[in-house]
Short mmCIF file of C-alpha atoms and ligand atoms in Angstrom, two decimals:
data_model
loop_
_atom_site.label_atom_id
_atom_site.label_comp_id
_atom_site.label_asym_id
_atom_site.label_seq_id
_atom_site.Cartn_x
_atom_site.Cartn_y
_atom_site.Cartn_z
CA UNK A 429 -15.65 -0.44 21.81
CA UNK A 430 -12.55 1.83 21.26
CA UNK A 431 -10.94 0.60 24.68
CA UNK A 432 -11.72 -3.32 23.40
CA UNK A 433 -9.82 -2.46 19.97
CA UNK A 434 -6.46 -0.65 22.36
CA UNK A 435 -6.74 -3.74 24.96
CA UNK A 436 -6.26 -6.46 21.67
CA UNK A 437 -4.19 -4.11 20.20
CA UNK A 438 -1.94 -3.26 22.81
CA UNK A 439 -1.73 -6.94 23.67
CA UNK A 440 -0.46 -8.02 19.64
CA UNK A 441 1.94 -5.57 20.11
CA UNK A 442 3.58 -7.28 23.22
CA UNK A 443 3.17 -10.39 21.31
CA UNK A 444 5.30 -9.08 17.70
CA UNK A 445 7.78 -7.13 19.53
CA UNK A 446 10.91 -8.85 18.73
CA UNK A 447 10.02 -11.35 16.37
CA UNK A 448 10.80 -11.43 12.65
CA UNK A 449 8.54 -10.17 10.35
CA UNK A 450 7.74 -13.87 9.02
CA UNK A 451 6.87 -14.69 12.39
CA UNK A 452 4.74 -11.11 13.44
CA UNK A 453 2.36 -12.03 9.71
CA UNK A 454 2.32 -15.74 11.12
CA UNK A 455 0.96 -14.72 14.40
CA UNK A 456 -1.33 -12.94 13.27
CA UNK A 457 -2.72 -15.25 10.60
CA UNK A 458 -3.26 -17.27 13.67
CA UNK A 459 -4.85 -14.97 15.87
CA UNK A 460 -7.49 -14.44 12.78
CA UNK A 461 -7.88 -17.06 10.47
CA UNK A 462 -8.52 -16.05 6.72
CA UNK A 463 -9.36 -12.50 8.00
CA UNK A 464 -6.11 -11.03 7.30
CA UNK A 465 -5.64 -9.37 4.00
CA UNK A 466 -2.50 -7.79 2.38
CA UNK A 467 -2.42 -4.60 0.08
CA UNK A 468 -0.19 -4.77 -2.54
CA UNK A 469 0.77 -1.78 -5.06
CA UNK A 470 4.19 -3.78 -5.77
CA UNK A 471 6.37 -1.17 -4.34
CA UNK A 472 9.69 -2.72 -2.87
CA UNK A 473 8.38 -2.36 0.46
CA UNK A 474 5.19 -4.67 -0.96
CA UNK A 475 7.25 -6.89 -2.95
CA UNK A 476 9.47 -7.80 0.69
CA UNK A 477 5.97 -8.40 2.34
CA UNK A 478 4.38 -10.21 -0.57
CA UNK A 479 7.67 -12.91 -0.33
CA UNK A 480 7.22 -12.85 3.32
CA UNK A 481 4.09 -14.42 2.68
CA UNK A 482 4.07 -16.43 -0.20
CA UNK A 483 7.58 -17.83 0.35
CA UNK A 484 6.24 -19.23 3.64
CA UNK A 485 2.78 -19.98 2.58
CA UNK A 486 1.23 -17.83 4.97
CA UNK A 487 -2.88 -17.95 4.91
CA UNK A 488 -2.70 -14.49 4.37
CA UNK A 489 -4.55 -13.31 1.34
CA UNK A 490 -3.34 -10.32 -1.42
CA UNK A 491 -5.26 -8.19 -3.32
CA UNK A 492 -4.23 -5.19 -5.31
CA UNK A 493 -6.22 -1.98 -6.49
CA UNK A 494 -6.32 -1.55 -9.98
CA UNK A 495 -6.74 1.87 -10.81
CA UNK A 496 -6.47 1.66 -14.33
CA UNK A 497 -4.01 4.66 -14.84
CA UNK A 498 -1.08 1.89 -13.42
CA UNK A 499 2.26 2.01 -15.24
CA UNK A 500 2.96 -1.25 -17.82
CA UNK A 501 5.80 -1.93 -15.61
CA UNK A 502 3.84 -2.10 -12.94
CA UNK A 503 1.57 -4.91 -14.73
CA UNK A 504 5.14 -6.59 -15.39
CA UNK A 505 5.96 -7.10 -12.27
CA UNK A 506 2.57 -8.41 -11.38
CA UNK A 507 2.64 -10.96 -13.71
CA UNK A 508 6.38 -11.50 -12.28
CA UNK A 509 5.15 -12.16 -9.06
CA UNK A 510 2.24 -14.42 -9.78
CA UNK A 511 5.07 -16.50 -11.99
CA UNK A 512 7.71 -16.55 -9.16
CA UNK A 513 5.63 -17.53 -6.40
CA UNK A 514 2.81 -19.34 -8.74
CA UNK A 515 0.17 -17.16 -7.13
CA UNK A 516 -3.05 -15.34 -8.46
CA UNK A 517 -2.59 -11.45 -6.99
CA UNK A 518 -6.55 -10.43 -6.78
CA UNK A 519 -7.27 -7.10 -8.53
CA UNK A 520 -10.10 -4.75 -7.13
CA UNK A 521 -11.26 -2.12 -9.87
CA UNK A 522 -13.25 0.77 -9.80
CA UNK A 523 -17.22 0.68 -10.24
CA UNK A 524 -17.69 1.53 -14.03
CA UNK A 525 -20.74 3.75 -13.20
CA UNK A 526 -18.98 5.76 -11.20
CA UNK A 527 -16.10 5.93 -13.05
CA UNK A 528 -17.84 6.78 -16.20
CA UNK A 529 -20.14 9.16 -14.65
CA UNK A 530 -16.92 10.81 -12.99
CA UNK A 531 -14.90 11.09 -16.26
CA UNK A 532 -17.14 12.20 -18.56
CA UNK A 533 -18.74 15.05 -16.15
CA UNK A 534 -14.82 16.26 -15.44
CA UNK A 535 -12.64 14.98 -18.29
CA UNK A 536 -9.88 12.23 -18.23
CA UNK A 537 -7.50 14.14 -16.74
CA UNK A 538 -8.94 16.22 -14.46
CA UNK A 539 -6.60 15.97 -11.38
CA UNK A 540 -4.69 18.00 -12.38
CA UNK A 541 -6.96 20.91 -12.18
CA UNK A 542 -7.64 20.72 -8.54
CA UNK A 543 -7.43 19.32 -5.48
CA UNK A 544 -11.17 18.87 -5.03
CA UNK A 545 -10.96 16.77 -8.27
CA UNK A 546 -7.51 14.87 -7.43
CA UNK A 547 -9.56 13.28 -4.42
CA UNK A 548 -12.67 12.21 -6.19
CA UNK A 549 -10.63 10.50 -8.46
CA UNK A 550 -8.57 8.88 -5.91
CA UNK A 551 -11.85 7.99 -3.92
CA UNK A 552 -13.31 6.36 -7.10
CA UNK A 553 -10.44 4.33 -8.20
CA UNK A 554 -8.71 3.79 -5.13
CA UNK A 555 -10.51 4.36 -1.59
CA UNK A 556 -13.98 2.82 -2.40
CA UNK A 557 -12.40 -0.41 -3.67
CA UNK A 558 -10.05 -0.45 -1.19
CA UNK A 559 -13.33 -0.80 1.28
CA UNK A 560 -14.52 -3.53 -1.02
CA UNK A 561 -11.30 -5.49 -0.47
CA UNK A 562 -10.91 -4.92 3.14
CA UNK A 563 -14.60 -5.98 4.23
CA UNK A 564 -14.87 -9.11 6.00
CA UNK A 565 -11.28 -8.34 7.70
CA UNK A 566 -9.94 -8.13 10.50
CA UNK A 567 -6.44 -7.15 9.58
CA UNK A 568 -5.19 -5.40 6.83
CA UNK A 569 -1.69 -5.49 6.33
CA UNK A 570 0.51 -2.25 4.73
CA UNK A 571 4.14 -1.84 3.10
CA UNK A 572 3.82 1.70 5.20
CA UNK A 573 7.64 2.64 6.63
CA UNK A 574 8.05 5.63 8.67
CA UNK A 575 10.76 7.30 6.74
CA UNK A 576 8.09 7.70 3.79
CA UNK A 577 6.31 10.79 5.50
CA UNK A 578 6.74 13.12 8.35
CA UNK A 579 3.11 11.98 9.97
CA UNK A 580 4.09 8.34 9.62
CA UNK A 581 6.94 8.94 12.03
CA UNK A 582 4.70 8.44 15.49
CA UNK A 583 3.08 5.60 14.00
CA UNK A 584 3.28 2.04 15.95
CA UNK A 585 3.19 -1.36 14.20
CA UNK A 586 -0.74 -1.76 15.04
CA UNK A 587 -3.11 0.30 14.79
CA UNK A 588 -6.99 0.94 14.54
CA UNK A 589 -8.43 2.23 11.51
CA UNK A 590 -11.68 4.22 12.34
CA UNK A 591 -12.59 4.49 9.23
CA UNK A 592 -12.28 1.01 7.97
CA UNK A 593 -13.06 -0.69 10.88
CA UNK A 594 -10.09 -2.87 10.99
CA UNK A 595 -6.60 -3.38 12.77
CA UNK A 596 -3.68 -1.79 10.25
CA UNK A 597 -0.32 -3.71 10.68
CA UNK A 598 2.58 -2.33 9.25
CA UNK A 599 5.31 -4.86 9.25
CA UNK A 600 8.31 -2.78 7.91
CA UNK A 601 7.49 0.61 9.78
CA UNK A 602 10.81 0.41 11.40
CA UNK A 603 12.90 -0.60 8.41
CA UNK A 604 14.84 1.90 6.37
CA UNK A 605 15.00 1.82 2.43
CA UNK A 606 18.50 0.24 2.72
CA UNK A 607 17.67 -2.67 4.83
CA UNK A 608 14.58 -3.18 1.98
CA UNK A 609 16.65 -3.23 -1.13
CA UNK A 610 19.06 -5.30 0.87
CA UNK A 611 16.43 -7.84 1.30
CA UNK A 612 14.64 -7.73 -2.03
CA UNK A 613 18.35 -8.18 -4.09
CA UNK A 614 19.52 -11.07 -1.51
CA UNK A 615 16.10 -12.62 -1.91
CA UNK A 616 16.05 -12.10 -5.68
CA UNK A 617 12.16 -10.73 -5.51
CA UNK A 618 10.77 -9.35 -8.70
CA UNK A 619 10.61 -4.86 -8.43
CA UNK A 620 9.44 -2.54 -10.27
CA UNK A 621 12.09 -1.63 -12.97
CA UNK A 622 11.08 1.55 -12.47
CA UNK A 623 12.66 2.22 -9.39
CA UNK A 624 15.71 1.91 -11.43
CA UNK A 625 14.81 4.96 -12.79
CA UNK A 626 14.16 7.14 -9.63
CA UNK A 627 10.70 6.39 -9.35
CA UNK A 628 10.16 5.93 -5.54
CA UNK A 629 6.65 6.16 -4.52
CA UNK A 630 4.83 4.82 -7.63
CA UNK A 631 1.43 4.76 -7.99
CA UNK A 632 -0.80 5.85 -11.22
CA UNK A 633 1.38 7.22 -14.12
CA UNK A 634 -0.05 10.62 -14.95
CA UNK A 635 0.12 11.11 -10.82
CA UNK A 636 3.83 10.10 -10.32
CA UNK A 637 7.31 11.33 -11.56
CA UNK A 638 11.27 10.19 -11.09
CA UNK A 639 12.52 12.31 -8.37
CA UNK A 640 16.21 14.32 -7.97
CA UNK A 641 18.64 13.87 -5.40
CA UNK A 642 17.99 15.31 -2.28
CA UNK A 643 14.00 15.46 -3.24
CA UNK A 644 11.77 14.43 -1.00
CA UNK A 645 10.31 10.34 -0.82
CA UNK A 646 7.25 12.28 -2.19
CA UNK A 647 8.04 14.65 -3.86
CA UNK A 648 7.18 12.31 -6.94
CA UNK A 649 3.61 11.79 -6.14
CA UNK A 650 0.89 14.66 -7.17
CA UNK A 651 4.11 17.09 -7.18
CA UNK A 652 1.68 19.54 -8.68
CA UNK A 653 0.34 20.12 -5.01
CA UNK A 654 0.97 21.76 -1.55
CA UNK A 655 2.95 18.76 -0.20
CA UNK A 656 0.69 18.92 3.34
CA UNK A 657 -2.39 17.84 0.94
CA UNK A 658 -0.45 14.34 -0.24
CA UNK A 659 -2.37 11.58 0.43
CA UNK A 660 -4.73 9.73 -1.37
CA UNK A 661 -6.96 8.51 1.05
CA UNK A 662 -5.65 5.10 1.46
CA UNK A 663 -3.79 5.94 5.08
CA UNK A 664 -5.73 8.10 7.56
CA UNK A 665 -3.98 8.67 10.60
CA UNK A 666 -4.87 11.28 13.39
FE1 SF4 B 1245 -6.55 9.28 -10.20
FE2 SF4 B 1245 -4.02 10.15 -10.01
FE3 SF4 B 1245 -5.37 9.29 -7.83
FE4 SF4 B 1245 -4.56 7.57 -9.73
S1 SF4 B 1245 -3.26 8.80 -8.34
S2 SF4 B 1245 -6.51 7.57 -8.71
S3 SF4 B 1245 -4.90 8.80 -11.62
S4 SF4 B 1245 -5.80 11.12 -9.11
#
């Protein structure tokens, strides 16, 4: 099975190297009709992928996890971006028993206690309806760049996610922030006005600060933390 998952995946990459990132989404939308699914958490890096798509109509679908704990600019530019492109972004939230059983055993803030606790609320609000959204897939596409962490470096466009059973493709792995914000201001895409604020990496409020020059991409996220135990969950690699 793994050695069937390299061969297709080795082969894809052949067929995207080169090719705009338009074109690499549209082939693959071809090679696996209505299987392939985008992520969105409207990060610039998203917001470049989701006008990829909708600009070109691509039969690519986008969902978005809805923690809960998001920021009301991040809701703004949600509603931004179903205006622009006259699009319905589908939210995944977590399971209410879960999440009720979880908060009221710990508290509603209890991440910032431990690390143990950090990850079950991650897992709760994030990972398990990120499975939700990705089942029935084949492809699940990522804003992921390789300048965002040191074990995203040795990443390649495609890859196979064990754990969700699916092919990752990461369509801007190779571009840096520059060549994003380029593309999002000639494009005119809707951002996060928070990144006006040095906010980089945004994801729930209570879990994500502005960051100072010279800091770290993130060294905004859980900053609370040994910065080898950052990651939520989402992104497994080995
Ligand atoms: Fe919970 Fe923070 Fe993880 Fe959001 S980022 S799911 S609030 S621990």
């Amino acid at each position: 099975m793994a050695s069937t998952h390299k061969k297709i995946i080795t082969e894809l990459l052949e067929r995207i190297d080169g090719v705009s990132t338009k074109d690499a989404l549209a082939l693959l939308a071809e090679s696996f009709p209505g299987k392939v699914t985008f992520s969105s958490s409207f990060s610039f890096e998203d917001q470049l992928i989701s006008h990829e798509i909708l600009h070109n109509n691509l039969p690519i679908s986008i969902f978005t996890l809805d923690t809960g704990r998001l920021f009301s600019e991040t809701y703004s530019v949600w509603v931004s971006t179903n205006e622009r492109y006259n699009t319905h972004i589908i939210p995944y939230y977590p399971q209410a028993e879960a999440l009720g059983k979880f908060v009221t055993e710990k508290g509603p803030n209890s991440f910032y206690e431990s690390v143990e606790n950090r990850k079950g609320c991650c897992y709760i609000r994030k990972v398990e309806p990120l499975k939700r959204a990705l089942s029935g897939n084949q492809v699940w596409v990522t804003g992921l760049r390789a300048e965002h962490s040191p074990d995203r470096q040795g990443l390649e466009m495609l890859e196979w996610d064990e754990s969700n059973n699916i092919i990752k493709f990461h369509p801007l792995l190779h571009y840096t922030t520059e060549q994003v914000r380029e593309e999002i201001a000639k494009n005119n895409i809707p951002y996060n006005s928070l990144h006006d604020r040095d906010f980089v990496s945004i994801g729930c409020l209570p879990c994500t600060r502005a960051i100072r020059p010279g800091e770290d991409f993130r060294a905004g996220r859980w900053w609370w933390e040994d910065a080898d135990k950052k990651e939520c969950g989402l992104h497994v690699h080995k």
